[in-house]
PDB file of C-alpha atoms in Angstrom:
ATOM      1  CA  MET A1113       0.000   0.000   0.000  1.00  0.00           C
ATOM      2  CA  ASP A1114       1.417   3.430  -0.911  1.00  0.00           C
ATOM      3  CA  LEU A1115       1.823   6.242   1.586  1.00  0.00           C
ATOM      4  CA  SER A1116      -1.078   8.292   0.234  1.00  0.00           C
ATOM      5  CA  ALA A1117      -3.439   5.392   0.831  1.00  0.00           C
ATOM      6  CA  ARG A1118      -2.067   4.946   4.325  1.00  0.00           C
ATOM      7  CA  ALA A1119      -2.495   8.653   5.029  1.00  0.00           C
ATOM      8  CA  ASP A1120      -6.202   8.410   4.159  1.00  0.00           C
ATOM      9  CA  GLN A1121      -6.762   5.809   6.872  1.00  0.00           C
ATOM     10  CA  PRO A1122      -7.812   6.501  10.436  1.00  0.00           C
ATOM     11  CA  ALA A1123      -4.545   6.371  12.367  1.00  0.00           C
ATOM     12  CA  LYS A1124      -5.820   3.995  15.025  1.00  0.00           C
ATOM     13  CA  GLN A1125      -6.784   1.497  12.308  1.00  0.00           C
ATOM     14  CA  ALA A1126      -3.466   1.772  10.468  1.00  0.00           C
ATOM     15  CA  PHE A1127      -1.212   1.505  13.514  1.00  0.00           C
ATOM     16  CA  GLY A1128      -3.354  -1.136  15.206  1.00  0.00           C
ATOM     17  CA  ALA A1129      -2.922  -3.418  12.192  1.00  0.00           C
ATOM     18  CA  VAL A1130       0.895  -3.488  12.424  1.00  0.00           C
ATOM     19  CA  THR A1131       2.117  -6.353  14.597  1.00  0.00           C
ATOM     20  CA  LEU A1132       5.889  -5.819  14.635  1.00  0.00           C
ATOM     21  CA  PRO A1133       8.163  -2.820  15.183  1.00  0.00           C
ATOM     22  CA  SER A1134      10.225  -1.227  12.465  1.00  0.00           C
ATOM     23  CA  ALA A1135      13.926  -1.859  12.085  1.00  0.00           C
ATOM     24  CA  GLY A1136      16.417   0.767  13.175  1.00  0.00           C
ATOM     25  CA  ALA A1137      17.380   2.662  16.272  1.00  0.00           C
ATOM     26  CA  PRO A1138      14.649   3.367  18.836  1.00  0.00           C
ATOM     27  CA  GLN A1139      13.238   6.848  18.290  1.00  0.00           C
ATOM     28  CA  PRO A1140      10.051   8.559  19.518  1.00  0.00           C
ATOM     29  CA  ILE A1141       8.474  10.727  16.830  1.00  0.00           C
ATOM     30  CA  GLY A1142       6.085  13.538  17.711  1.00  0.00           C
ATOM     31  CA  SER A1143       4.258  14.010  20.988  1.00  0.00           C
ATOM     32  CA  TYR A1144       2.784  11.652  23.550  1.00  0.00           C
ATOM     33  CA  ALA A1145      -0.710  12.050  22.070  1.00  0.00           C
ATOM     34  CA  LYS A1146       0.209  12.624  18.436  1.00  0.00           C
ATOM     35  CA  GLY A1147       3.106  10.510  17.280  1.00  0.00           C
ATOM     36  CA  CYS A1148       4.666   7.107  16.665  1.00  0.00           C
ATOM     37  CA  ILE A1149       7.839   5.162  17.498  1.00  0.00           C
ATOM     38  CA  SER A1150      10.585   3.705  15.344  1.00  0.00           C
ATOM     39  CA  GLY A1151      12.643   0.700  16.442  1.00  0.00           C
ATOM     40  CA  ALA A1152      10.522  -0.100  19.499  1.00  0.00           C
ATOM     41  CA  VAL A1153      11.680  -2.697  22.027  1.00  0.00           C
ATOM     42  CA  ALA A1154       9.318  -5.250  23.596  1.00  0.00           C
ATOM     43  CA  LEU A1155       8.895  -5.884  27.285  1.00  0.00           C
ATOM     44  CA  GLY A1156       9.274  -9.608  27.968  1.00  0.00           C
ATOM     45  CA  ASP A1157       6.005 -11.215  29.020  1.00  0.00           C
ATOM     46  CA  ASP A1158       7.671 -12.403  32.231  1.00  0.00           C
ATOM     47  CA  GLY A1159      10.482 -10.963  34.290  1.00  0.00           C
ATOM     48  CA  PRO A1160      11.965 -11.824  37.654  1.00  0.00           C
ATOM     49  CA  HIS A1161       9.629  -9.334  39.338  1.00  0.00           C
ATOM     50  CA  TRP A1162       6.992  -8.455  36.752  1.00  0.00           C
ATOM     51  CA  GLN A1163       4.316  -9.915  34.529  1.00  0.00           C
ATOM     52  CA  ALA A1164       2.823  -8.257  31.457  1.00  0.00           C
ATOM     53  CA  MET A1165      -0.979  -8.140  31.484  1.00  0.00           C
ATOM     54  CA  ARG A1166      -3.530  -8.264  28.649  1.00  0.00           C
ATOM     55  CA  ILE A1167      -0.871  -9.710  26.348  1.00  0.00           C
ATOM     56  CA  SER A1168      -3.309 -10.204  23.471  1.00  0.00           C
ATOM     57  CA  ARG A1169      -3.486  -6.438  22.959  1.00  0.00           C
ATOM     58  CA  ASN A1170       0.139  -6.372  21.714  1.00  0.00           C
ATOM     59  CA  ARG A1171       0.787  -3.122  23.569  1.00  0.00           C
ATOM     60  CA  HIS A1172       3.983  -3.929  25.461  1.00  0.00           C
ATOM     61  CA  TRP A1173       6.387  -2.001  23.245  1.00  0.00           C
ATOM     62  CA  GLY A1174       8.364   1.111  23.989  1.00  0.00           C
ATOM     63  CA  MET A1175      11.650   2.919  24.165  1.00  0.00           C
ATOM     64  CA  PRO A1176      14.563   1.085  25.825  1.00  0.00           C
ATOM     65  CA  GLN A1177      14.473   3.670  28.604  1.00  0.00           C
ATOM     66  CA  THR A1178      10.937   2.594  29.429  1.00  0.00           C
ATOM     67  CA  ILE A1179      11.928  -1.076  29.678  1.00  0.00           C
ATOM     68  CA  SER A1180      14.879  -0.159  31.899  1.00  0.00           C
ATOM     69  CA  LEU A1181      12.685   1.889  34.209  1.00  0.00           C
ATOM     70  CA  LEU A1182      10.204  -0.966  34.607  1.00  0.00           C
ATOM     71  CA  GLU A1183      12.978  -3.384  35.479  1.00  0.00           C
ATOM     72  CA  ARG A1184      14.177  -0.983  38.163  1.00  0.00           C
ATOM     73  CA  LEU A1185      10.679  -0.316  39.510  1.00  0.00           C
ATOM     74  CA  SER A1186       9.913  -4.033  39.680  1.00  0.00           C
ATOM     75  CA  GLN A1187      13.002  -4.579  41.839  1.00  0.00           C
ATOM     76  CA  ASP A1188      12.165  -1.621  44.064  1.00  0.00           C
ATOM     77  CA  ALA A1189       8.590  -2.877  44.398  1.00  0.00           C
ATOM     78  CA  VAL A1190       9.813  -6.107  45.978  1.00  0.00           C
ATOM     79  CA  ARG A1191      12.178  -4.186  48.231  1.00  0.00           C
ATOM     80  CA  ILE A1192       9.343  -2.077  49.663  1.00  0.00           C
ATOM     81  CA  GLY A1193       7.008  -5.045  50.111  1.00  0.00           C
ATOM     82  CA  TRP A1194       4.726  -4.765  47.043  1.00  0.00           C
ATOM     83  CA  GLY A1195       4.139  -8.500  46.625  1.00  0.00           C
ATOM     84  CA  SER A1196       6.455 -10.303  44.233  1.00  0.00           C
ATOM     85  CA  GLY A1197       6.709  -7.285  41.937  1.00  0.00           C
ATOM     86  CA  ILE A1198       4.498  -5.381  39.510  1.00  0.00           C
ATOM     87  CA  LEU A1199       1.811  -6.161  36.963  1.00  0.00           C
ATOM     88  CA  ILE A1200       2.344  -4.074  33.830  1.00  0.00           C
ATOM     89  CA  GLY A1201      -0.532  -2.859  31.697  1.00  0.00           C
ATOM     90  CA  ASP A1202      -0.485  -1.021  28.390  1.00  0.00           C
ATOM     91  CA  MET A1203       2.652   0.590  27.017  1.00  0.00           C
ATOM     92  CA  SER A1204       2.613   1.339  23.263  1.00  0.00           C
ATOM     93  CA  GLN A1205       1.841  -0.540  20.053  1.00  0.00           C
ATOM     94  CA  PRO A1206       4.744  -1.943  17.975  1.00  0.00           C
ATOM     95  CA  ARG A1207       5.009   1.307  16.009  1.00  0.00           C
ATOM     96  CA  GLY A1208       3.168   3.494  18.486  1.00  0.00           C
ATOM     97  CA  GLY A1209       0.445   5.720  17.140  1.00  0.00           C
ATOM     98  CA  PRO A1210      -3.185   6.029  18.275  1.00  0.00           C
ATOM     99  CA  MET A1211      -4.919   2.981  19.725  1.00  0.00           C
ATOM    100  CA  ALA A1212      -8.382   1.700  18.949  1.00  0.00           C
ATOM    101  CA  SER A1213      -9.398   1.959  22.600  1.00  0.00           C
ATOM    102  CA  GLY A1214      -8.288   2.995  26.023  1.00  0.00           C
ATOM    103  CA  HIS A1215      -5.786   5.824  25.539  1.00  0.00           C
ATOM    104  CA  ALA A1216      -5.272   9.194  23.941  1.00  0.00           C
ATOM    105  CA  SER A1217      -1.539   9.078  24.635  1.00  0.00           C
ATOM    106  CA  HIS A1218       0.849   6.070  24.823  1.00  0.00           C
ATOM    107  CA  GLN A1219       1.926   6.855  21.241  1.00  0.00           C
ATOM    108  CA  VAL A1220       5.717   7.302  21.402  1.00  0.00           C
ATOM    109  CA  GLY A1221       6.892   4.497  23.696  1.00  0.00           C
ATOM    110  CA  LEU A1222       7.343   6.639  26.803  1.00  0.00           C
ATOM    111  CA  ASP A1223       4.078   5.886  28.649  1.00  0.00           C
ATOM    112  CA  VAL A1224       3.246   2.818  30.720  1.00  0.00           C
ATOM    113  CA  ASP A1225       0.458   1.756  33.073  1.00  0.00           C
ATOM    114  CA  VAL A1226       1.294  -0.125  36.272  1.00  0.00           C
ATOM    115  CA  TRP A1227      -1.574  -1.893  37.985  1.00  0.00           C
ATOM    116  CA  PHE A1228      -2.585  -1.200  41.573  1.00  0.00           C
ATOM    117  CA  THR A1229      -2.444  -4.976  42.100  1.00  0.00           C
ATOM    118  CA  PRO A1230       0.767  -6.566  43.395  1.00  0.00           C
ATOM    119  CA  MET A1231       2.269  -9.389  41.378  1.00  0.00           C
ATOM    120  CA  PRO A1232       1.313 -12.659  43.090  1.00  0.00           C
ATOM    121  CA  ALA A1233       3.843 -15.234  44.243  1.00  0.00           C
ATOM    122  CA  LYS A1234       2.212 -17.763  41.912  1.00  0.00           C
ATOM    123  CA  ARG A1235       2.638 -16.830  38.256  1.00  0.00           C
ATOM    124  CA  LEU A1236      -0.570 -16.001  36.437  1.00  0.00           C
ATOM    125  CA  THR A1237      -1.372 -18.022  33.350  1.00  0.00           C
ATOM    126  CA  ARG A1238      -1.936 -16.310  30.015  1.00  0.00           C
ATOM    127  CA  GLU A1239      -5.672 -16.795  30.366  1.00  0.00           C
ATOM    128  CA  GLN A1240      -5.682 -15.256  33.837  1.00  0.00           C
ATOM    129  CA  ARG A1241      -3.725 -12.260  32.577  1.00  0.00           C
ATOM    130  CA  GLU A1242      -6.550 -11.583  30.124  1.00  0.00           C
ATOM    131  CA  THR A1243      -9.369 -11.943  32.647  1.00  0.00           C
ATOM    132  CA  ILE A1244      -8.163 -11.001  36.127  1.00  0.00           C
ATOM    133  CA  PRO A1245     -10.131  -7.957  37.298  1.00  0.00           C
ATOM    134  CA  PHE A1246      -8.619  -4.590  38.075  1.00  0.00           C
ATOM    135  CA  THR A1247      -8.472  -3.375  41.660  1.00  0.00           C
ATOM    136  CA  SER A1248      -9.868   0.112  42.244  1.00  0.00           C
ATOM    137  CA  MET A1249      -8.288   2.157  45.005  1.00  0.00           C
ATOM    138  CA  LEU A1250     -11.518   4.129  45.540  1.00  0.00           C
ATOM    139  CA  ASP A1251     -14.271   3.798  48.078  1.00  0.00           C
ATOM    140  CA  LYS A1252     -17.152   3.686  45.612  1.00  0.00           C
ATOM    141  CA  SER A1253     -19.660   4.621  48.338  1.00  0.00           C
ATOM    142  CA  ARG A1254     -18.064   8.053  48.834  1.00  0.00           C
ATOM    143  CA  PHE A1255     -17.214  10.779  46.331  1.00  0.00           C
ATOM    144  CA  LEU A1256     -13.508  10.850  45.414  1.00  0.00           C
ATOM    145  CA  THR A1257     -12.304   9.018  48.497  1.00  0.00           C
ATOM    146  CA  VAL A1258      -9.678   6.285  48.599  1.00  0.00           C
ATOM    147  CA  ASN A1259     -10.343   2.903  50.127  1.00  0.00           C
ATOM    148  CA  GLU A1260      -7.624   2.911  52.767  1.00  0.00           C
ATOM    149  CA  ARG A1261      -7.686  -0.872  53.030  1.00  0.00           C
ATOM    150  CA  ARG A1262      -6.561  -0.992  49.407  1.00  0.00           C
ATOM    151  CA  PHE A1263      -4.527   2.176  48.967  1.00  0.00           C
ATOM    152  CA  THR A1264      -2.061   1.207  51.648  1.00  0.00           C
ATOM    153  CA  PRO A1265       1.113   3.039  52.683  1.00  0.00           C
ATOM    154  CA  THR A1266       2.978   0.526  50.506  1.00  0.00           C
ATOM    155  CA  ALA A1267       0.893   1.481  47.483  1.00  0.00           C
ATOM    156  CA  ALA A1268       1.667   5.138  48.188  1.00  0.00           C
ATOM    157  CA  ARG A1269       5.343   4.310  48.461  1.00  0.00           C
ATOM    158  CA  LEU A1270       5.282   2.505  45.117  1.00  0.00           C
ATOM    159  CA  VAL A1271       3.852   5.584  43.387  1.00  0.00           C
ATOM    160  CA  MET A1272       6.325   7.907  45.070  1.00  0.00           C
ATOM    161  CA  THR A1273       9.233   5.579  44.283  1.00  0.00           C
ATOM    162  CA  ALA A1274       8.347   5.785  40.590  1.00  0.00           C
ATOM    163  CA  ALA A1275       7.990   9.569  40.843  1.00  0.00           C
ATOM    164  CA  SER A1276      11.465   9.833  42.372  1.00  0.00           C
ATOM    165  CA  TYR A1277      13.218   8.556  39.234  1.00  0.00           C
ATOM    166  CA  PRO A1278      14.755  11.513  37.396  1.00  0.00           C
ATOM    167  CA  GLN A1279      13.654  10.292  33.946  1.00  0.00           C
ATOM    168  CA  VAL A1280       9.987  10.261  35.038  1.00  0.00           C
ATOM    169  CA  GLU A1281       8.226  13.485  34.074  1.00  0.00           C
ATOM    170  CA  ARG A1282       4.675  12.815  35.241  1.00  0.00           C
ATOM    171  CA  ILE A1283       2.583  10.180  36.984  1.00  0.00           C
ATOM    172  CA  PHE A1284      -1.177  10.287  36.530  1.00  0.00           C
ATOM    173  CA  VAL A1285      -3.441   9.089  39.346  1.00  0.00           C
ATOM    174  CA  ASN A1286      -7.058   9.585  40.333  1.00  0.00           C
ATOM    175  CA  PRO A1287      -7.623  12.928  42.109  1.00  0.00           C
ATOM    176  CA  ALA A1288      -8.560  11.071  45.311  1.00  0.00           C
ATOM    177  CA  ILE A1289      -5.180   9.317  45.289  1.00  0.00           C
ATOM    178  CA  LYS A1290      -3.351  12.608  44.764  1.00  0.00           C
ATOM    179  CA  LYS A1291      -5.309  14.121  47.664  1.00  0.00           C
ATOM    180  CA  LYS A1292      -4.424  11.203  49.919  1.00  0.00           C
ATOM    181  CA  LEU A1293      -0.742  11.558  49.047  1.00  0.00           C
ATOM    182  CA  CYS A1294      -0.909  15.277  49.789  1.00  0.00           C
ATOM    183  CA  GLU A1295      -2.430  14.572  53.198  1.00  0.00           C
ATOM    184  CA  ALA A1296      -0.473  11.530  54.296  1.00  0.00           C
ATOM    185  CA  TRP A1297       2.894  11.337  52.526  1.00  0.00           C
ATOM    186  CA  THR A1298       5.601  12.001  55.125  1.00  0.00           C
ATOM    187  CA  GLY A1299       8.640  11.086  53.041  1.00  0.00           C
ATOM    188  CA  ASP A1300      10.545  13.280  50.618  1.00  0.00           C
ATOM    189  CA  ARG A1301       7.914  15.489  48.937  1.00  0.00           C
ATOM    190  CA  SER A1302      10.202  16.916  46.257  1.00  0.00           C
ATOM    191  CA  ALA A1303       8.737  14.591  43.586  1.00  0.00           C
ATOM    192  CA  LEU A1304       5.100  14.936  44.693  1.00  0.00           C
ATOM    193  CA  GLY A1305       4.473  17.627  42.092  1.00  0.00           C
ATOM    194  CA  LYS A1306       5.082  15.056  39.344  1.00  0.00           C
ATOM    195  CA  VAL A1307       2.021  13.124  40.544  1.00  0.00           C
ATOM    196  CA  ARG A1308      -0.860  14.675  38.606  1.00  0.00           C
ATOM    197  CA  PRO A1309      -4.618  14.211  39.166  1.00  0.00           C
ATOM    198  CA  MET A1310      -6.550  12.866  36.191  1.00  0.00           C
ATOM    199  CA  TYR A1311      -9.906  11.276  35.376  1.00  0.00           C
ATOM    200  CA  GLY A1312      -9.921   7.509  35.903  1.00  0.00           C
ATOM    201  CA  HIS A1313      -6.545   6.141  37.006  1.00  0.00           C
ATOM    202  CA  ASP A1314      -7.967   4.540  40.150  1.00  0.00           C
ATOM    203  CA  GLU A1315      -7.012   0.983  39.064  1.00  0.00           C
ATOM    204  CA  HIS A1316      -3.534   1.783  37.754  1.00  0.00           C
ATOM    205  CA  PHE A1317      -1.059   4.627  37.730  1.00  0.00           C
ATOM    206  CA  HIS A1318       0.326   5.978  34.479  1.00  0.00           C
ATOM    207  CA  ILE A1319       4.054   6.689  34.293  1.00  0.00           C
ATOM    208  CA  ARG A1320       5.306   9.116  31.649  1.00  0.00           C
ATOM    209  CA  LEU A1321       9.003   9.437  30.882  1.00  0.00           C
ATOM    210  CA  ALA A1322      10.519  12.653  29.617  1.00  0.00           C
ATOM    211  CA  CYS A1323      11.775  12.860  26.038  1.00  0.00           C
ATOM    212  CA  PRO A1324      15.284  11.334  25.938  1.00  0.00           C
ATOM    213  CA  PRO A1325      18.012  13.986  25.747  1.00  0.00           C
ATOM    214  CA  GLY A1326      19.275  14.783  22.277  1.00  0.00           C
ATOM    215  CA  LEU A1327      16.308  13.374  20.335  1.00  0.00           C
ATOM    216  CA  ALA A1328      14.807  16.332  18.500  1.00  0.00           C
ATOM    217  CA  SER A1329      12.113  14.090  16.998  1.00  0.00           C
ATOM    218  CA  CYS A1330      10.404  13.842  20.417  1.00  0.00           C
ATOM    219  CA  LYS A1331       8.131  16.760  21.290  1.00  0.00           C
ATOM    220  CA  PRO A1332       8.176  17.406  25.055  1.00  0.00           C
ATOM    221  CA  GLN A1333       5.372  18.668  27.243  1.00  0.00           C
ATOM    222  CA  ALA A1334       5.584  21.875  29.199  1.00  0.00           C
ATOM    223  CA  PRO A1335       7.389  21.295  32.508  1.00  0.00           C
ATOM    224  CA  VAL A1336       5.333  20.472  35.577  1.00  0.00           C
ATOM    225  CA  ALA A1337       4.636  23.597  37.625  1.00  0.00           C
ATOM    226  CA  ALA A1338       6.788  24.171  40.686  1.00  0.00           C
ATOM    227  CA  GLY A1339       5.494  22.944  44.024  1.00  0.00           C
ATOM    228  CA  ASP A1340       3.848  19.767  45.271  1.00  0.00           C
ATOM    229  CA  GLY A1341       0.534  20.230  43.433  1.00  0.00           C
ATOM    230  CA  CYS A1342      -1.434  20.159  46.693  1.00  0.00           C
ATOM    231  CA  ASP A1343      -3.043  23.508  45.946  1.00  0.00           C
ATOM    232  CA  LYS A1344      -6.040  25.044  44.210  1.00  0.00           C
ATOM    233  CA  SER A1345      -5.291  23.032  41.067  1.00  0.00           C
ATOM    234  CA  LEU A1346      -6.070  19.904  43.095  1.00  0.00           C
ATOM    235  CA  ALA A1347      -8.999  21.479  44.924  1.00  0.00           C
ATOM    236  CA  TRP A1348     -10.672  22.112  41.538  1.00  0.00           C
ATOM    237  CA  TRP A1349     -11.183  18.371  41.102  1.00  0.00           C
ATOM    238  CA  PHE A1350     -13.366  18.323  44.210  1.00  0.00           C
ATOM    239  CA  THR A1351     -15.789  20.917  42.869  1.00  0.00           C
ATOM    240  CA  PRO A1352     -18.765  20.171  40.584  1.00  0.00           C
ATOM    241  CA  GLU A1353     -17.078  21.724  37.525  1.00  0.00           C
ATOM    242  CA  PRO A1354     -14.918  18.774  36.361  1.00  0.00           C
ATOM    243  CA  TRP A1355     -17.829  16.360  36.636  1.00  0.00           C
ATOM    244  CA  ALA A1356     -20.707  18.483  35.315  1.00  0.00           C
ATOM    245  CA  LYS A1357     -22.359  17.169  32.180  1.00  0.00           C
ATOM    246  CA  PRO A1358     -22.956  19.752  29.459  1.00  0.00           C
ATOM    247  CA  LYS A1359     -26.564  20.852  29.248  1.00  0.00           C
ATOM    248  CA  PRO A1360     -28.002  20.081  25.806  1.00  0.00           C
ATOM    249  CA  ASP A1361     -29.631  22.922  23.893  1.00  0.00           C
ATOM    250  CA  PRO A1362     -32.928  21.566  22.492  1.00  0.00           C
ATOM    251  CA  ASN A1363     -32.896  24.231  19.786  1.00  0.00           C
ATOM    252  CA  ARG A1364     -29.426  23.412  18.522  1.00  0.00           C
ATOM    253  CA  LYS A1365     -28.788  20.846  15.847  1.00  0.00           C
ATOM    254  CA  PRO A1366     -26.637  17.975  17.171  1.00  0.00           C
ATOM    255  CA  PRO A1367     -23.026  18.379  16.040  1.00  0.00           C
ATOM    256  CA  PRO A1368     -21.592  15.840  13.614  1.00  0.00           C
ATOM    257  CA  PRO A1369     -19.480  13.040  15.108  1.00  0.00           C
ATOM    258  CA  PRO A1370     -15.864  14.035  15.622  1.00  0.00           C
ATOM    259  CA  ARG A1371     -13.526  13.414  12.727  1.00  0.00           C
ATOM    260  CA  PRO A1372     -11.129  10.530  13.443  1.00  0.00           C
ATOM    261  CA  VAL A1373      -7.425  11.266  13.636  1.00  0.00           C
ATOM    262  CA  MET A1374      -5.938  10.315  10.286  1.00  0.00           C
ATOM    263  CA  VAL A1375      -2.410   9.172   9.537  1.00  0.00           C
ATOM    264  CA  SER A1376      -1.898  12.478   7.734  1.00  0.00           C
ATOM    265  CA  ASP A1377      -2.592  14.316  11.004  1.00  0.00           C
ATOM    266  CA  LEU A1378       0.494  12.772  12.598  1.00  0.00           C
ATOM    267  CA  PRO A1379       4.096  13.825  11.927  1.00  0.00           C
ATOM    268  CA  LYS A1380       5.054  13.038   8.322  1.00  0.00           C
ATOM    269  CA  ALA A1381       7.600  10.444   9.414  1.00  0.00           C
ATOM    270  CA  CYS A1382       4.798   8.339  10.915  1.00  0.00           C
ATOM    271  CA  ALA A1383       3.221   7.603   7.513  1.00  0.00           C
ATOM    272  CA  ALA A1384       6.573   6.358   6.206  1.00  0.00           C
ATOM    273  CA  LEU A1385       7.039   4.307   9.359  1.00  0.00           C
ATOM    274  CA  LEU A1386       3.928   2.256   8.587  1.00  0.00           C
ATOM    275  CA  THR A1387       5.551   0.772   5.481  1.00  0.00           C
ATOM    276  CA  ALA A1388       9.094   0.503   6.884  1.00  0.00           C
ATOM    277  CA  PRO A1389      10.634  -2.996   7.086  1.00  0.00           C
ATOM    278  CA  ALA A1390       9.986  -4.890  10.305  1.00  0.00           C
ATOM    279  CA  SER A1391      12.771  -5.635  12.752  1.00  0.00           C
ATOM    280  CA  THR A1392      14.039  -9.138  12.022  1.00  0.00           C
ATOM    281  CA  ALA A1393      15.183  -9.511  15.622  1.00  0.00           C
ATOM    282  CA  ALA A1394      11.699  -8.696  16.863  1.00  0.00           C
ATOM    283  CA  ALA A1395      10.142 -11.054  14.331  1.00  0.00           C
ATOM    284  CA  ALA A1396      12.259 -13.895  15.661  1.00  0.00           C
ATOM    285  CA  TYR A1397      11.333 -13.239  19.277  1.00  0.00           C
ATOM    286  CA  GLN A1398       9.028 -15.722  20.965  1.00  0.00           C
ATOM    287  CA  ALA A1399       8.060 -15.054  24.564  1.00  0.00           C
ATOM    288  CA  ALA A1400       8.520 -17.966  26.920  1.00  0.00           C
ATOM    289  CA  PRO A1401       5.232 -19.237  28.389  1.00  0.00           C
ATOM    290  CA  PRO A1402       4.810 -18.227  32.028  1.00  0.00           C
ATOM    291  CA  ALA A1403       5.717 -20.885  34.557  1.00  0.00           C
ATOM    292  CA  ALA A1404       2.369 -20.951  36.329  1.00  0.00           C
ATOM    293  CA  ALA A1405       1.136 -23.700  38.609  1.00  0.00           C
ATOM    294  CA  PRO A1406      -2.565 -24.545  38.903  1.00  0.00           C
ATOM    295  CA  TYR A1407      -4.380 -22.825  41.732  1.00  0.00           C
ATOM    296  CA  PRO A1408      -5.803 -24.950  44.579  1.00  0.00           C
ATOM    297  CA  ASP A1409      -9.516 -25.669  44.646  1.00  0.00           C
ATOM    298  CA  GLY A1410     -11.488 -22.644  45.725  1.00  0.00           C
ATOM    299  CA  GLU A1411      -8.726 -20.170  44.823  1.00  0.00           C
ATOM    300  CA  ASP A1412      -8.690 -18.144  41.645  1.00  0.00           C
ATOM    301  CA  ALA A1413      -6.456 -15.576  40.011  1.00  0.00           C
ATOM    302  CA  SER A1414      -8.017 -12.727  41.958  1.00  0.00           C
ATOM    303  CA  ASP A1415      -7.183 -14.413  45.265  1.00  0.00           C
ATOM    304  CA  ALA A1416      -3.644 -15.156  44.201  1.00  0.00           C
ATOM    305  CA  ALA A1417      -3.103 -11.568  43.072  1.00  0.00           C
ATOM    306  CA  GLY A1418      -4.313 -10.176  46.366  1.00  0.00           C
ATOM    307  CA  VAL A1419      -7.415  -8.505  44.976  1.00  0.00           C
ATOM    308  CA  PRO A1420      -9.399  -7.560  48.125  1.00  0.00           C
ATOM    309  CA  ASP A1421     -13.041  -9.426  48.921  1.00  0.00           C
ATOM    310  CA  ASP A1422      20.052   6.925  30.908  1.00  0.00           C
ATOM    311  CA  MET A1423      20.909   4.047  29.609  1.00  0.00           C
ATOM    312  CA  GLU A1424      23.210   1.935  27.569  1.00  0.00           C
ATOM    313  CA  ALA A1425      21.698   0.070  24.606  1.00  0.00           C
ATOM    314  CA  VAL A1426      19.105  -2.462  25.671  1.00  0.00           C
ATOM    315  CA  PRO A1427      18.939  -5.664  23.621  1.00  0.00           C
ATOM    316  CA  LEU A1428      15.849  -6.670  21.755  1.00  0.00           C
ATOM    317  CA  PRO A1429      13.519  -8.805  23.850  1.00  0.00           C
ATOM    318  CA  ARG A1430      14.424 -12.212  25.103  1.00  0.00           C
ATOM    319  CA  ALA A1431      12.684 -14.754  27.257  1.00  0.00           C
ATOM    320  CA  ARG A1432      13.001 -13.673  30.868  1.00  0.00           C
ATOM    321  CA  PRO A1433      13.746 -16.129  33.693  1.00  0.00           C
TER     322      PRO A1433
END
């Protein structure tokens, strides 16, 4: 298919259809919510202290810096007592770009979701990784309030550990979680400003890395404002304004559905990336099946998971022990 035909496609359709990364050096192109990634690296399905979740989505690709950070966080998670490590949700597609569902960002290999569920001691099977439920940190009976039985001091420490890494630019959490951190965090608060309130994000926290130094192809965000973020910008989330539904005007004609983002709306290099040769190393990669043992009678994946009642070159993916 020629580039003009690709450019006429909705971007989420075009990028979602590509199953392997392009060859070449890893490079983010464009911005977090309007871009793509060349030479992406895959996160192994299993690591010493992590497991990749929802594997069928094929969204565990990113920049080498992202893989390195997750390896470090998984080790720190065990050190602070977060189960056997971390469960890792969506990263990016093999060549980045918009996704068919779930995210507006995650397009340049520098975003990753980490579940608010500790990795269990018993490895989850592939089927369980597709079906295990998320764990919300909210008390659903009260407006924007954390469930303190679930959002434990260890969970807070995990978020703040991730925020402390210098390559992390932002971490998105539910406003109730940000409020709880503002009220209760007694450790070093210098990185608390990186933790940003956002809709959703009660079942996972979203880590965003800064653009790697020296890569002009990556478009950075504006820096996070100075301070800990425990100010009027947080208080706004606890007013009616963010949650108010727009009042329909009965005399106004309904607007047309929004135009989908097309490949031509992305940086020009992204259209060329869609037809670039695939990485032969990535094509040869086969993830090792997880070494999971059957659960005892009466115990399921949710029980096992504890669900309550920068860098040198990183090699292309390999099976992890």
